[in-house]
Coordinates of C-alpha atoms and ligand atoms in Angstrom, one line a residue:
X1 CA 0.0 0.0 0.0
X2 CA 1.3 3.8 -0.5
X3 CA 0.1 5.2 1.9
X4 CA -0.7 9.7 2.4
X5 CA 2.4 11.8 1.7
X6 CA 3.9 14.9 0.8
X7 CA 6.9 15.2 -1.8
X8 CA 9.3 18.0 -3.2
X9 CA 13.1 18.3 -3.7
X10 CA 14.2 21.2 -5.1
X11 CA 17.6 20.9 -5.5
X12 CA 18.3 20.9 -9.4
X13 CA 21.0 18.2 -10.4
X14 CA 23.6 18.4 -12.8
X15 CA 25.0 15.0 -13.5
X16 CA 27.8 13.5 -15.5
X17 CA 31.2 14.1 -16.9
X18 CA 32.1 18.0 -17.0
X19 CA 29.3 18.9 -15.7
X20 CA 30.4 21.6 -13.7
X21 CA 31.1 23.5 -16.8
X22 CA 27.4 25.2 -15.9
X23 CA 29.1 26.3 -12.5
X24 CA 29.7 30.0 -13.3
X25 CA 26.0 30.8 -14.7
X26 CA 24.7 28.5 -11.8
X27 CA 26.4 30.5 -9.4
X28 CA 25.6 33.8 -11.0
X29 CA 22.4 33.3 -10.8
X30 CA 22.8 33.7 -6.7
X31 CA 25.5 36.8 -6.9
X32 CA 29.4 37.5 -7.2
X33 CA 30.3 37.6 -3.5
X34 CA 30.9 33.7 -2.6
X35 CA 32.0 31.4 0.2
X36 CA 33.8 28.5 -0.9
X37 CA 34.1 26.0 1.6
X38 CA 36.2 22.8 1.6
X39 CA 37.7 19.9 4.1
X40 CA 41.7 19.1 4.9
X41 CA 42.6 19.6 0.9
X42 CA 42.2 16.3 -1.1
X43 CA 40.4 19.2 -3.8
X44 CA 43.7 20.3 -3.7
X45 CA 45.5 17.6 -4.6
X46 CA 42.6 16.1 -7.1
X47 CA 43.7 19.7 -9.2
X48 CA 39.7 20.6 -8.5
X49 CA 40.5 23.5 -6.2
X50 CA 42.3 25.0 -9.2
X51 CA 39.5 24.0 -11.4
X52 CA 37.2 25.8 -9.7
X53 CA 39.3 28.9 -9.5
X54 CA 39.7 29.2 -12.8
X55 CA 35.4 28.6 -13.6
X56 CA 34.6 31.3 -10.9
X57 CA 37.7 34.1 -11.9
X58 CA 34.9 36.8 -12.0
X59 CA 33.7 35.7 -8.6
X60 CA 35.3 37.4 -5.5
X61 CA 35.8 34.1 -3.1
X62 CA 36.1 34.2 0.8
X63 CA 37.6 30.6 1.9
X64 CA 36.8 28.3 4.6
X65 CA 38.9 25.3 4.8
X66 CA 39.8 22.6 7.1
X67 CA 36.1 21.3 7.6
X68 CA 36.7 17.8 9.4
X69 CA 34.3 14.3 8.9
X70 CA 31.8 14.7 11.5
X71 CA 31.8 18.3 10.9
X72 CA 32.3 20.8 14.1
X73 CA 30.0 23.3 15.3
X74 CA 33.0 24.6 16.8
X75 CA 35.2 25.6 14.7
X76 CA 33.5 25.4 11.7
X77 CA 29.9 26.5 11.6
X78 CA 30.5 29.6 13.7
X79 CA 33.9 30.2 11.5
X80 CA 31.9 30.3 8.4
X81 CA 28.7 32.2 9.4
X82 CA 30.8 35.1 10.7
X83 CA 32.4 35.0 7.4
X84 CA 29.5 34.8 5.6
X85 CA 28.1 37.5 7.7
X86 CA 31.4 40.0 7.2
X87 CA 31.7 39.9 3.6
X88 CA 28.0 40.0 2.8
X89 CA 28.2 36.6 1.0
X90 CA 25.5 35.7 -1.8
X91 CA 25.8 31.8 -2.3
X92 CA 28.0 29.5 -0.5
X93 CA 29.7 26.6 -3.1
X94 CA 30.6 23.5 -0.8
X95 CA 33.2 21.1 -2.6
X96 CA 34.0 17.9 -0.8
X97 CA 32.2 15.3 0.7
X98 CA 29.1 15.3 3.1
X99 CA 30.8 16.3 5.5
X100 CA 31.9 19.9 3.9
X101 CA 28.2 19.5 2.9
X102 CA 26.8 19.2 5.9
X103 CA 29.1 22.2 7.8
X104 CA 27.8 24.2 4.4
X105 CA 24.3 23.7 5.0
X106 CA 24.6 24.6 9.3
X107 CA 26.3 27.7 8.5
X108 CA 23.8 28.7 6.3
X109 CA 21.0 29.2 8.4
X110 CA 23.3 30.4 11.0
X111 CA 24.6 33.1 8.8
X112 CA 21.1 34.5 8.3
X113 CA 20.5 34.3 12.4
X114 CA 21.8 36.8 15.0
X115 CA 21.9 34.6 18.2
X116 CA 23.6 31.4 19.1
X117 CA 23.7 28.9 15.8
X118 CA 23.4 25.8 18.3
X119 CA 19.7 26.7 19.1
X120 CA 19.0 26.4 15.0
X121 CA 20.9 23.0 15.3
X122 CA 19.5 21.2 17.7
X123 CA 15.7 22.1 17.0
X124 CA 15.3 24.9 19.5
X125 CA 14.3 28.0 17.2
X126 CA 13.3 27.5 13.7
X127 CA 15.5 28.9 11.5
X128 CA 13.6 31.6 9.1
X129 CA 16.3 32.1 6.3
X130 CA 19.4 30.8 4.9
X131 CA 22.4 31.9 2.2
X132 CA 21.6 29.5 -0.9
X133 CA 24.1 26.7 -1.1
X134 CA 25.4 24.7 -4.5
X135 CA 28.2 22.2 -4.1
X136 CA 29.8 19.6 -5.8
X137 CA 30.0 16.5 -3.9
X138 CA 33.1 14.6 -4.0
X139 CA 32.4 11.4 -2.3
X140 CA 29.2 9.2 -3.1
X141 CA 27.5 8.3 0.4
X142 CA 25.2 10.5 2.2
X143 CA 23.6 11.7 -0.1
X144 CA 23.5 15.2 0.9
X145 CA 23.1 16.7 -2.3
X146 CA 19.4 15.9 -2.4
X147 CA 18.2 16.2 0.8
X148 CA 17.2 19.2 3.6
X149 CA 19.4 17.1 6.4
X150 CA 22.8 17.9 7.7
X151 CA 24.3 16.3 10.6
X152 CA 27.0 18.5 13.3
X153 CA 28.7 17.7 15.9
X154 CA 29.4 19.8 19.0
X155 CA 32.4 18.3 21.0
X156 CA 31.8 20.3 23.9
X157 CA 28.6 18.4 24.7
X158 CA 29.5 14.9 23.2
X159 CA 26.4 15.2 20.5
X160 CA 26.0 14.8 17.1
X161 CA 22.4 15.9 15.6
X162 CA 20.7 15.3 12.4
X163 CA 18.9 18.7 11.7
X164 CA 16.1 18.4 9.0
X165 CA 14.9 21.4 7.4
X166 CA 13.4 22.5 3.7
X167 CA 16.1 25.1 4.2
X168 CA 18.6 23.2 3.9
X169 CA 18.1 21.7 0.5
X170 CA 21.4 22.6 -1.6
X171 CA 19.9 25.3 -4.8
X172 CA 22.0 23.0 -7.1
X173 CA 24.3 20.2 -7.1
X174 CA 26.9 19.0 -9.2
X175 CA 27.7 15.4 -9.3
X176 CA 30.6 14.5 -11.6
X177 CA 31.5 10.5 -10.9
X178 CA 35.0 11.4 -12.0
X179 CA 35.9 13.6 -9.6
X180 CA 35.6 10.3 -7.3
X181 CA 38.3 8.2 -8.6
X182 CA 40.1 9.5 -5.9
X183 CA 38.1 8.6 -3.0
X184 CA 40.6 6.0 -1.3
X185 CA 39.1 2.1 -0.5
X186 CA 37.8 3.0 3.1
X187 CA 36.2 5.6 2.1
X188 CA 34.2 4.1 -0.9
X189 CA 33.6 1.0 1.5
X190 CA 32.3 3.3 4.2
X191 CA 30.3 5.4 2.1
X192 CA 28.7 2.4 0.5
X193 CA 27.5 0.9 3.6
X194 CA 26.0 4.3 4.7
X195 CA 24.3 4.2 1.5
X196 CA 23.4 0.5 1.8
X197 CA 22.1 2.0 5.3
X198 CA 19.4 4.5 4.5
X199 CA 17.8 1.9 2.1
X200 CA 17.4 -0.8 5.3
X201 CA 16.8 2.2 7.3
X202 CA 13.5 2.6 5.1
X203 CA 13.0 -0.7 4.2
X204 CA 12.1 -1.9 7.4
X205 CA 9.2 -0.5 7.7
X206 CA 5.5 -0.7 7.5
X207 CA 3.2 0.0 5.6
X208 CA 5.6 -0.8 2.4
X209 CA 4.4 -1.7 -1.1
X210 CA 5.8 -3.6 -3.9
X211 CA 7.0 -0.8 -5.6
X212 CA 9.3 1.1 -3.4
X213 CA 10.5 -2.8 -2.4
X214 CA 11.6 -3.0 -5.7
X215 CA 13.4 0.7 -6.1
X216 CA 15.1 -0.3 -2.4
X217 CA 16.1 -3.7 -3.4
X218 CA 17.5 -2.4 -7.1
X219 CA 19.1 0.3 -5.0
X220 CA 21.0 -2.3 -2.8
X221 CA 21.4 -4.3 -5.9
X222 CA 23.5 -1.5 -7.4
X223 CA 25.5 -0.3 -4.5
X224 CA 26.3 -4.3 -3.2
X225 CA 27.3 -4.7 -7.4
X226 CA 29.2 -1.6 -8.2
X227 CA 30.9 -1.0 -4.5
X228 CA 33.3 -4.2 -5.4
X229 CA 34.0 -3.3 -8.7
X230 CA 35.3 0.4 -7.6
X231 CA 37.2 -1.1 -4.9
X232 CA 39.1 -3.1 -7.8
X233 CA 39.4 -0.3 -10.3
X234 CA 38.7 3.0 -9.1
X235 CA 37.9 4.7 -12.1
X236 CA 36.0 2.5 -13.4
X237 CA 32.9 5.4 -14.4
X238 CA 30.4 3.0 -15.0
X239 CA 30.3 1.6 -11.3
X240 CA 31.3 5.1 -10.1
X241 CA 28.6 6.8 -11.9
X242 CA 26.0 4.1 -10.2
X243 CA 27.2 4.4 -7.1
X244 CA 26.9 8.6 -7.3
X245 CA 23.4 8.1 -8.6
X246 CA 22.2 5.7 -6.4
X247 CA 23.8 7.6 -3.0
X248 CA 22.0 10.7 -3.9
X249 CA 18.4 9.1 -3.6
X250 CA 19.4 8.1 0.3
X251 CA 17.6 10.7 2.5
X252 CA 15.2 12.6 0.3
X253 CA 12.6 10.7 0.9
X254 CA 11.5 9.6 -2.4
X255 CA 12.8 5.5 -1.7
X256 CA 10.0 5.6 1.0
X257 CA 7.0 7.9 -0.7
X258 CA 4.0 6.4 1.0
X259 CA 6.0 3.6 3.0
X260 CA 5.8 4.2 7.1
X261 CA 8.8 6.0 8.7
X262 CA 11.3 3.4 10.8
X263 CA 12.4 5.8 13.1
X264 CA 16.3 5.2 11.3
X265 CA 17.1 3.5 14.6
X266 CA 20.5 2.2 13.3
X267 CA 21.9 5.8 12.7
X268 CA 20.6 7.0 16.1
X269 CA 23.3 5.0 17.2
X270 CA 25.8 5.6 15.3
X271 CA 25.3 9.6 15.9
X272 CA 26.4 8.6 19.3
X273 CA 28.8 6.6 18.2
X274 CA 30.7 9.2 16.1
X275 CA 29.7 12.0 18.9
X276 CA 32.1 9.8 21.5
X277 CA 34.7 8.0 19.4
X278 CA 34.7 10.6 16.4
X279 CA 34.6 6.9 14.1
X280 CA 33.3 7.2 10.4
X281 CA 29.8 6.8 10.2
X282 CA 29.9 4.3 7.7
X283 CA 31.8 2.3 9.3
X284 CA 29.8 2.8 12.2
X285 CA 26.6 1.7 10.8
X286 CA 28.1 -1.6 8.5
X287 CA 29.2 -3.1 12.2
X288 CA 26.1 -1.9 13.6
X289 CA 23.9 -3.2 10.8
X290 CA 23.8 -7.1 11.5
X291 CA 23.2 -6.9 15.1
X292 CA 20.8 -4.7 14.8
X293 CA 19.2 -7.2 12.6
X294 CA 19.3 -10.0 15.4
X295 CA 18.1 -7.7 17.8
X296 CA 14.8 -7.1 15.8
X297 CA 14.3 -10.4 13.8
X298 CA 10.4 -11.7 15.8
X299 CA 7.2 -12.9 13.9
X300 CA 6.7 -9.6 13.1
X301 CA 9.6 -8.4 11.3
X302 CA 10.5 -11.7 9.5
X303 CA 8.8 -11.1 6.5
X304 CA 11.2 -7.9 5.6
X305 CA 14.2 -10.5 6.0
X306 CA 12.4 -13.0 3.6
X307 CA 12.1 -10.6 1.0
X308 CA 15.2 -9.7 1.4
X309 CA 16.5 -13.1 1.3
X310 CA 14.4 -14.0 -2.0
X311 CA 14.4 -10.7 -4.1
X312 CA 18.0 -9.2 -3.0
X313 CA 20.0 -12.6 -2.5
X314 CA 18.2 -15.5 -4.0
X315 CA 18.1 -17.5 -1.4
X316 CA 16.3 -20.7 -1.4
X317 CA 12.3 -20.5 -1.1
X318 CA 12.4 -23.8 1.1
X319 CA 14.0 -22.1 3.6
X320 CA 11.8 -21.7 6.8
X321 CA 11.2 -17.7 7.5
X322 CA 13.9 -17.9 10.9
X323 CA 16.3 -19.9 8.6
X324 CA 16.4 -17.3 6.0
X325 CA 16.2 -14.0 8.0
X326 CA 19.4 -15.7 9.7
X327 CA 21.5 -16.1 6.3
X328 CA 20.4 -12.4 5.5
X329 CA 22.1 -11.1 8.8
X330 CA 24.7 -13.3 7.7
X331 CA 25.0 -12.3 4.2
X332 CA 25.7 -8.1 4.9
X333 CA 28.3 -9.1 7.5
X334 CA 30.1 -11.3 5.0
X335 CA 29.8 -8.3 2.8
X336 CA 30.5 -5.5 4.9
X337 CA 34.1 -7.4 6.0
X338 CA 34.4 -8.5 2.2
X339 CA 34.5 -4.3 1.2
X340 CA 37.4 -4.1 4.4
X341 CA 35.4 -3.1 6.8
X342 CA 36.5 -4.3 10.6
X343 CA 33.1 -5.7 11.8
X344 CA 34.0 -5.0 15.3
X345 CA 33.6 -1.3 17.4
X346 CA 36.6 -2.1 19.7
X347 CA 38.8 -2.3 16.6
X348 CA 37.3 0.9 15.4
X349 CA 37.9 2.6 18.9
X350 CA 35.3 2.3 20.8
X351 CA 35.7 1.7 24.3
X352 CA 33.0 -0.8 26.2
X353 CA 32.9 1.4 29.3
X354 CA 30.8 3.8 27.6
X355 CA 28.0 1.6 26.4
X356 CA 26.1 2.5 29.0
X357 CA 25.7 6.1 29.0
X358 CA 25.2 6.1 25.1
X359 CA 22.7 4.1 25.2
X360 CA 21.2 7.0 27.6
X361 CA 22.3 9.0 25.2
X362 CA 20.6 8.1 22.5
X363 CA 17.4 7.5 24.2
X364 CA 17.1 10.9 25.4
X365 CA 18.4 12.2 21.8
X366 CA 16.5 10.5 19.8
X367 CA 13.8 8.5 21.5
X368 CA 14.5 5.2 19.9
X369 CA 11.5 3.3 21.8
X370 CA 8.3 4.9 20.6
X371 CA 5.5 2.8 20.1
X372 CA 4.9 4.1 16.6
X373 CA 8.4 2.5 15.1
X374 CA 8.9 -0.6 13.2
X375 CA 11.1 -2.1 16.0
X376 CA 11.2 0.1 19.3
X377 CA 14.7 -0.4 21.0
X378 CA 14.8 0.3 25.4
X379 CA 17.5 0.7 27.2
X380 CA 18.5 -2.9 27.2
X381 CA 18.3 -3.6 24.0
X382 CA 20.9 -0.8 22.7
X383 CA 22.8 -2.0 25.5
X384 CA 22.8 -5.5 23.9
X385 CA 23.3 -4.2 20.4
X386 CA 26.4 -2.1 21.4
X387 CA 27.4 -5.0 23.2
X388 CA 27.2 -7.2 20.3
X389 CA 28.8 -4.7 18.1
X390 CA 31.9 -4.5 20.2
Ligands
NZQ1 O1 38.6 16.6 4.0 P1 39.1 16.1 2.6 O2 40.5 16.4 2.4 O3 38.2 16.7 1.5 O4 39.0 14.5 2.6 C1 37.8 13.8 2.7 C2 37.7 13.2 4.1 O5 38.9 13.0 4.7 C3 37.9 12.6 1.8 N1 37.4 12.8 0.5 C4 36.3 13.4 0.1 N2 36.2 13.4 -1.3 C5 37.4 12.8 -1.7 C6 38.1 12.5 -0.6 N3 39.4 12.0 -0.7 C7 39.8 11.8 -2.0 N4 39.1 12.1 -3.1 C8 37.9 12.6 -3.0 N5 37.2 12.8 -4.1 O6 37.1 11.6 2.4 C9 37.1 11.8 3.9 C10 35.7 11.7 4.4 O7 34.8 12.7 3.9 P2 33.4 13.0 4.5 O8 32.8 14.2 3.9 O9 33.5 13.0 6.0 O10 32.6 11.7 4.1 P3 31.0 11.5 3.9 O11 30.7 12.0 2.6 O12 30.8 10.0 4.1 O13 30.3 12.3 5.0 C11 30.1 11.8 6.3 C12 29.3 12.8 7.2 O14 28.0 12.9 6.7 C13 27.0 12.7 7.7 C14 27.8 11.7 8.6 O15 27.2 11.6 9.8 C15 29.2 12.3 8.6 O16 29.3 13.3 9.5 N6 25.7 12.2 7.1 C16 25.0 13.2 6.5 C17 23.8 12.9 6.0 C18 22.9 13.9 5.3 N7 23.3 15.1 5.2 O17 21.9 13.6 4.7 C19 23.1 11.6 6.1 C20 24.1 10.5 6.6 O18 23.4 9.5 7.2 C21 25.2 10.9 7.5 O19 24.8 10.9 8.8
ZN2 ZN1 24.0 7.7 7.0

């Protein structure tokens, strides 16, 4: 069944080899006075930093650099609206991965609000306005460039928050598969799995329908297919291209048009996760994935393993329901360790003594057992998963 919703993105995409040839007249279209914002300089080294230079000569350009994976409110969000602020800036132009993204999109709306940008953040005071954002994304995972989400961390009070708002959809985005050859094998594993993420995040869920079952599963298809071949040949565009494509659809909501909401248990715990250890998220989520599985699999849930097991994997239909929820679970840990990914928290750096209060964390973050979600998770059973993970 699709059930009632409510759809828009408007964030226009240019896709494909040189596409960011349209840069200048995009970027026009906002004003001259810009903010380009990047992370510790691999657009430096890729020669894009250079290329976009020489695209936006007729542009004046205020920098902000050094933005860090699990971007920082502090440094970077308050760095970059007082910039924006002091030179009056018309459009900000974000050039990395999500994580530039994501800083880009917080300093927006803090750069058109006069009191303390944390309050915007973390849900206190709607924000009313922000600076118009384009960027071209440089890693495929989050899918940033096609939604109104970013996520910021503020060290100071151990939290990472996801911080949805229509303002925060990017005005344009260029996506130019090329421009992630470079994107090393940890990365293009870990930003696979987060991909591979927000499709089970939506998947398990109810009511679904055959139809966005078959986008999901096509969509895990993809990324499971084309992850391994860029991990062999990175600039291989075909897989590259797929992989861009397919990341971009992860949080905009259109995978789960009419499908109930899951509550995306999995990344309320790796927020915390990154907001204590400072791990990648992707990581994060790939080790968190098949215990998170066990820890739900009941009567009730079985049937989203099952279809799994026959659409995705091609399991055996003999199978009982139990048998082949368990070789699912199975099947994405064998896959996230095939892509290189440690399927253990400890090895990642996460210490066991902290278990505990991030499971309190999270429950008072981000209320992971309300009765409305597909699989509610209490104190004990975070505490297991985390347990599990470690
Ligand atoms: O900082 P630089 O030097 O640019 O290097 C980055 C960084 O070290 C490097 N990199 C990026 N593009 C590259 C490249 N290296 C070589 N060649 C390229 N073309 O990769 C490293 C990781 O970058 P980062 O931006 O942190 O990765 P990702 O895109 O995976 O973003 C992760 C962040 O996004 C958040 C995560 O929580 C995390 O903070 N998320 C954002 C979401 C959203 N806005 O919708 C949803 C996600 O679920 C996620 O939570
Ligand atoms: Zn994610």
């Amino acid at each position: 069944m699709i059930a009632n919703f409510t759809y828009n993105t408007p964030t226009t995409l240019y896709f494909g080899k040189d596409c960011i040839k349209d840069l200048p007249k995009v970027m026009g279209e906002y004003g001259k006075n810009v903010l380009l914002t990047y992370g510790g300089g691999s657009i430096k080294k890729t020669g894009l930093y250079d290329k976009v230079k020489g695209l936006l000569k007729d542009f004046k350009i205020i920098e902000l650099s050094g933005i860090e994976p699990n971007p920082k409110y502090d440094p970077s969000v308050i760095d970059g609206a007082r910039l924006c602020k002091e030179n009056n800036i018309d459009v900000i132009l974000s050039v990395g991965g999500g994580s530039v993204l994501d800083c880009s999109k917080a300093i927006s709306v803090c750069a058109k609000y006069d009191g303390e940008g944390w309050d915007l953040i973390s849900g206190k005071v709607q924000a009313k306005a922000a600076v118009p954002v384009v960027d071209i994304i440089t890693l495929a995972a989050t899918g940033s460039e096609y939604d109104m989400g970013c996520v910021i961390s503020n060290t100071a009070i151990n939290d990472k928050r996801g911080y949805l708002d229509p303002l925060l959809y990017p005005a344009a985005s260029f996506l130019d598969p090329e421009y992630t050859y470079t994107v090393d094998k940890w990365q293009t594993a870990c930003g696979t799995a987060d991909a591979i993420n927000h499709v089970l995040e939506q998947f398990f869920a109810t009511p679904h329908s055959t139809f966005n079952d078959g986008i999901m599963i096509s969509a895990l298809r993809s990324l499971m297919k084309n992850v391994k071949i860029a991990l062999k040949k990175p600039d291989d565009y075909a897989a590259r291209s797929e992989l861009m494509y397919v990341c971009s659809w992860g949080c905009n909501g259109i995978l789960a048009n009419g499908s109930g909401y899951s509550g995306w248990p999995m990344h309320s715990i790796e927020h915390a996760l990154s907001a204590y250890f400072d791990i990648t998220h992707g990581a994060g989520l790939a080790v968190i994935t098949p215990r998170w599985m066990k820890e739900i699999l009941s009567e009730k849930t079985v049937e989203r393993f099952v279809k799994l097991g026959t659409d995705l994997f091609g399991f055996d239909n003999d199978l009982s329901d139990m048998e082949m929820a368990q070789k699912v679970i199975d099947a994405f840990y064998s896959f996230f360790e095939e892509t290189g990914i440690p399927m253990h928290l400890s090895t990642l750096g996460v210490k066991a003594e902290a278990i505990d209060e991030m499971a309190d964390h999270i429950l008072n973050n981000d209320s992971t057992n309300e009765p409305w979600m597909f699989a509610p998770l209490d104190k004990n059973a975070l505490v297991r998963i985390l347990n599990e993970s470690m």
